[in-house]
């Protein structure tokens, strides 16, 4: 079966992309009609939103007319948990509907396994080190902690550097490596300390 190509001008292609991404003001639902419960549906409709810096999720939704105030996004993320910030494809942090969080995390878990293998092939890494770091982290994270407080409380062995290879793949220490996989698997939740 032959497929006939679609012929579009550059302007038509841009308009189609803007409409699909809900960036065309004439083709998107009004903020008033969407309401807070629809925010997750709007994020799902555009495909997940990459979040390279904390403001990106808010700016992306603001540009799409999906919200007016940052508090609406914070409520959907942290109070109602309709949305989630999770590690996902390509090592990025993603803003996704809560229902899609396991799928995004599956990408992160697979990528983390490859990262762990690269570190283990370049720097000696024992299973015992990983288990000890995991046990220490689980014990310390029974209550919320800031990154600095967590670093201070961790045993020094878990903070030993993994060298240039570890830094290159974003896990400079054993604790960092284990924390990343715990987060990717959904075992811990990152929240802003002061809202």
GROMACS .gro file of C-alpha atoms in nm:
model
  195
    1UNK     CA    1   0.000   0.000   0.000
    2UNK     CA    2   0.151   0.329  -0.109
    3UNK     CA    3   0.135   0.625   0.121
    4UNK     CA    4   0.095   0.962  -0.042
    5UNK     CA    5   0.311   1.235   0.108
    6UNK     CA    6   0.151   1.530   0.281
    7UNK     CA    7   0.249   1.855   0.120
    8UNK     CA    8   0.261   2.155   0.350
    9UNK     CA    9   0.410   2.496   0.321
   10UNK     CA   10   0.647   2.600   0.597
   11UNK     CA   11   0.378   2.831   0.736
   12UNK     CA   12   0.124   2.545   0.740
   13UNK     CA   13   0.371   2.314   0.910
   14UNK     CA   14   0.445   2.575   1.178
   15UNK     CA   15   0.073   2.639   1.235
   16UNK     CA   16   0.010   2.264   1.267
   17UNK     CA   17   0.294   2.227   1.518
   18UNK     CA   18   0.180   2.530   1.720
   19UNK     CA   19  -0.175   2.395   1.730
   20UNK     CA   20  -0.061   2.045   1.836
   21UNK     CA   21   0.158   2.193   2.110
   22UNK     CA   22  -0.126   2.422   2.224
   23UNK     CA   23   0.089   2.728   2.158
   24UNK     CA   24  -0.156   2.886   1.913
   25UNK     CA   25  -0.382   3.111   2.124
   26UNK     CA   26  -0.668   3.072   1.876
   27UNK     CA   27  -0.664   2.691   1.896
   28UNK     CA   28  -0.635   2.620   2.268
   29UNK     CA   29  -0.889   2.605   2.550
   30UNK     CA   30  -0.922   2.914   2.767
   31UNK     CA   31  -0.770   2.901   3.115
   32UNK     CA   32  -1.108   2.958   3.276
   33UNK     CA   33  -1.263   2.658   3.098
   34UNK     CA   34  -0.977   2.423   3.176
   35UNK     CA   35  -0.979   2.439   3.556
   36UNK     CA   36  -0.725   2.277   3.785
   37UNK     CA   37  -0.839   1.918   3.721
   38UNK     CA   38  -0.763   1.954   3.350
   39UNK     CA   39  -0.399   2.060   3.398
   40UNK     CA   40  -0.277   1.698   3.390
   41UNK     CA   41  -0.479   1.634   3.074
   42UNK     CA   42  -0.324   1.941   2.909
   43UNK     CA   43   0.029   1.822   2.995
   44UNK     CA   44  -0.054   1.475   2.862
   45UNK     CA   45  -0.202   1.619   2.542
   46UNK     CA   46   0.118   1.801   2.444
   47UNK     CA   47   0.338   1.506   2.534
   48UNK     CA   48   0.547   1.544   2.846
   49UNK     CA   49   0.723   1.871   2.922
   50UNK     CA   50   1.100   1.859   2.972
   51UNK     CA   51   1.213   2.059   3.277
   52UNK     CA   52   1.583   2.150   3.247
   53UNK     CA   53   1.542   2.427   3.509
   54UNK     CA   54   1.269   2.466   3.775
   55UNK     CA   55   1.091   2.754   3.598
   56UNK     CA   56   1.048   2.562   3.271
   57UNK     CA   57   0.731   2.376   3.370
   58UNK     CA   58   0.558   2.695   3.478
   59UNK     CA   59   0.673   2.893   3.173
   60UNK     CA   60   0.570   2.613   2.938
   61UNK     CA   61   0.219   2.597   3.083
   62UNK     CA   62   0.191   2.975   3.096
   63UNK     CA   63   0.285   2.995   2.726
   64UNK     CA   64   0.009   2.745   2.651
   65UNK     CA   65  -0.250   2.942   2.847
   66UNK     CA   66  -0.296   2.649   3.085
   67UNK     CA   67  -0.243   2.851   3.403
   68UNK     CA   68  -0.199   3.203   3.529
   69UNK     CA   69  -0.019   3.165   3.864
   70UNK     CA   70   0.267   2.942   3.976
   71UNK     CA   71   0.054   2.832   4.273
   72UNK     CA   72  -0.176   2.639   4.036
   73UNK     CA   73   0.115   2.424   3.918
   74UNK     CA   74   0.247   2.378   4.273
   75UNK     CA   75  -0.099   2.265   4.388
   76UNK     CA   76  -0.126   2.014   4.099
   77UNK     CA   77   0.225   1.883   4.174
   78UNK     CA   78   0.251   1.883   4.551
   79UNK     CA   79  -0.099   1.903   4.698
   80UNK     CA   80  -0.329   1.712   4.460
   81UNK     CA   81  -0.044   1.514   4.296
   82UNK     CA   82  -0.213   1.519   3.956
   83UNK     CA   83   0.123   1.595   3.796
   84UNK     CA   84   0.469   1.463   3.876
   85UNK     CA   85   0.827   1.580   3.820
   86UNK     CA   86   1.016   1.261   3.743
   87UNK     CA   87   1.336   1.152   3.574
   88UNK     CA   88   1.262   1.015   3.231
   89UNK     CA   89   1.389   0.975   2.877
   90UNK     CA   90   1.732   1.115   2.782
   91UNK     CA   91   1.826   1.176   3.145
   92UNK     CA   92   1.592   1.476   3.167
   93UNK     CA   93   1.351   1.577   3.439
   94UNK     CA   94   0.994   1.570   3.299
   95UNK     CA   95   0.661   1.722   3.400
   96UNK     CA   96   0.410   1.443   3.336
   97UNK     CA   97   0.057   1.347   3.441
   98UNK     CA   98   0.076   1.125   3.751
   99UNK     CA   99  -0.066   0.836   3.545
  100UNK     CA  100   0.236   0.858   3.310
  101UNK     CA  101   0.496   0.877   3.588
  102UNK     CA  102   0.569   0.499   3.590
  103UNK     CA  103   0.633   0.505   3.214
  104UNK     CA  104   0.870   0.803   3.242
  105UNK     CA  105   1.047   0.634   3.532
  106UNK     CA  106   1.089   0.315   3.327
  107UNK     CA  107   1.301   0.513   3.081
  108UNK     CA  108   1.506   0.652   3.370
  109UNK     CA  109   1.558   0.309   3.527
  110UNK     CA  110   1.683   0.165   3.197
  111UNK     CA  111   1.916   0.460   3.140
  112UNK     CA  112   2.038   0.437   3.499
  113UNK     CA  113   2.131   0.071   3.453
  114UNK     CA  114   2.348   0.171   3.158
  115UNK     CA  115   2.501   0.456   3.361
  116UNK     CA  116   2.577   0.220   3.651
  117UNK     CA  117   2.741  -0.027   3.414
  118UNK     CA  118   2.965   0.247   3.266
  119UNK     CA  119   3.073   0.352   3.615
  120UNK     CA  120   3.131  -0.006   3.727
  121UNK     CA  121   3.343  -0.080   3.419
  122UNK     CA  122   3.567   0.222   3.482
  123UNK     CA  123   3.575   0.241   3.863
  124UNK     CA  124   3.559  -0.053   4.104
  125UNK     CA  125   3.204  -0.069   4.238
  126UNK     CA  126   3.100  -0.346   4.474
  127UNK     CA  127   2.743  -0.462   4.531
  128UNK     CA  128   2.813  -0.432   4.904
  129UNK     CA  129   2.882  -0.058   4.858
  130UNK     CA  130   2.550  -0.012   4.679
  131UNK     CA  131   2.357  -0.205   4.947
  132UNK     CA  132   2.522  -0.015   5.233
  133UNK     CA  133   2.451   0.319   5.068
  134UNK     CA  134   2.090   0.218   5.004
  135UNK     CA  135   2.041   0.108   5.365
  136UNK     CA  136   2.193   0.431   5.496
  137UNK     CA  137   1.978   0.643   5.264
  138UNK     CA  138   1.657   0.460   5.351
  139UNK     CA  139   1.727   0.506   5.722
  140UNK     CA  140   1.805   0.876   5.680
  141UNK     CA  141   1.512   0.948   5.452
  142UNK     CA  142   1.249   0.829   5.698
  143UNK     CA  143   1.194   1.204   5.742
  144UNK     CA  144   1.234   1.488   5.490
  145UNK     CA  145   1.588   1.623   5.458
  146UNK     CA  146   1.756   1.888   5.251
  147UNK     CA  147   2.043   1.777   5.027
  148UNK     CA  148   2.293   1.945   5.259
  149UNK     CA  149   2.152   1.778   5.571
  150UNK     CA  150   2.151   1.443   5.395
  151UNK     CA  151   2.515   1.485   5.288
  152UNK     CA  152   2.616   1.570   5.646
  153UNK     CA  153   2.440   1.264   5.790
  154UNK     CA  154   2.563   1.005   5.537
  155UNK     CA  155   2.858   0.779   5.619
  156UNK     CA  156   3.177   0.907   5.451
  157UNK     CA  157   3.220   0.584   5.251
  158UNK     CA  158   2.900   0.656   5.058
  159UNK     CA  159   3.036   0.998   4.957
  160UNK     CA  160   3.359   0.864   4.813
  161UNK     CA  161   3.408   0.997   4.460
  162UNK     CA  162   3.351   0.780   4.156
  163UNK     CA  163   3.607   0.984   3.965
  164UNK     CA  164   3.573   1.157   3.627
  165UNK     CA  165   3.352   0.878   3.489
  166UNK     CA  166   3.102   0.924   3.772
  167UNK     CA  167   3.098   1.301   3.726
  168UNK     CA  168   3.048   1.263   3.351
  169UNK     CA  169   2.735   1.051   3.397
  170UNK     CA  170   2.594   1.262   3.681
  171UNK     CA  171   2.664   1.030   3.975
  172UNK     CA  172   2.988   1.142   4.134
  173UNK     CA  173   2.944   0.934   4.452
  174UNK     CA  174   2.794   0.597   4.548
  175UNK     CA  175   2.523   0.782   4.742
  176UNK     CA  176   2.443   0.988   4.433
  177UNK     CA  177   2.420   0.677   4.222
  178UNK     CA  178   2.186   0.504   4.468
  179UNK     CA  179   1.976   0.819   4.525
  180UNK     CA  180   1.924   0.852   4.151
  181UNK     CA  181   1.795   0.498   4.114
  182UNK     CA  182   1.569   0.534   4.421
  183UNK     CA  183   1.420   0.848   4.270
  184UNK     CA  184   1.388   0.688   3.925
  185UNK     CA  185   1.202   0.392   4.077
  186UNK     CA  186   0.964   0.620   4.266
  187UNK     CA  187   1.092   0.526   4.611
  188UNK     CA  188   1.140   0.887   4.711
  189UNK     CA  189   0.981   1.219   4.626
  190UNK     CA  190   1.159   1.548   4.578
  191UNK     CA  191   0.970   1.846   4.715
  192UNK     CA  192   1.063   2.209   4.757
  193UNK     CA  193   1.157   2.272   5.119
  194UNK     CA  194   0.986   2.610   5.138
  195UNK     CA  195   0.710   2.582   4.877
   0.00000   0.00000   0.00000
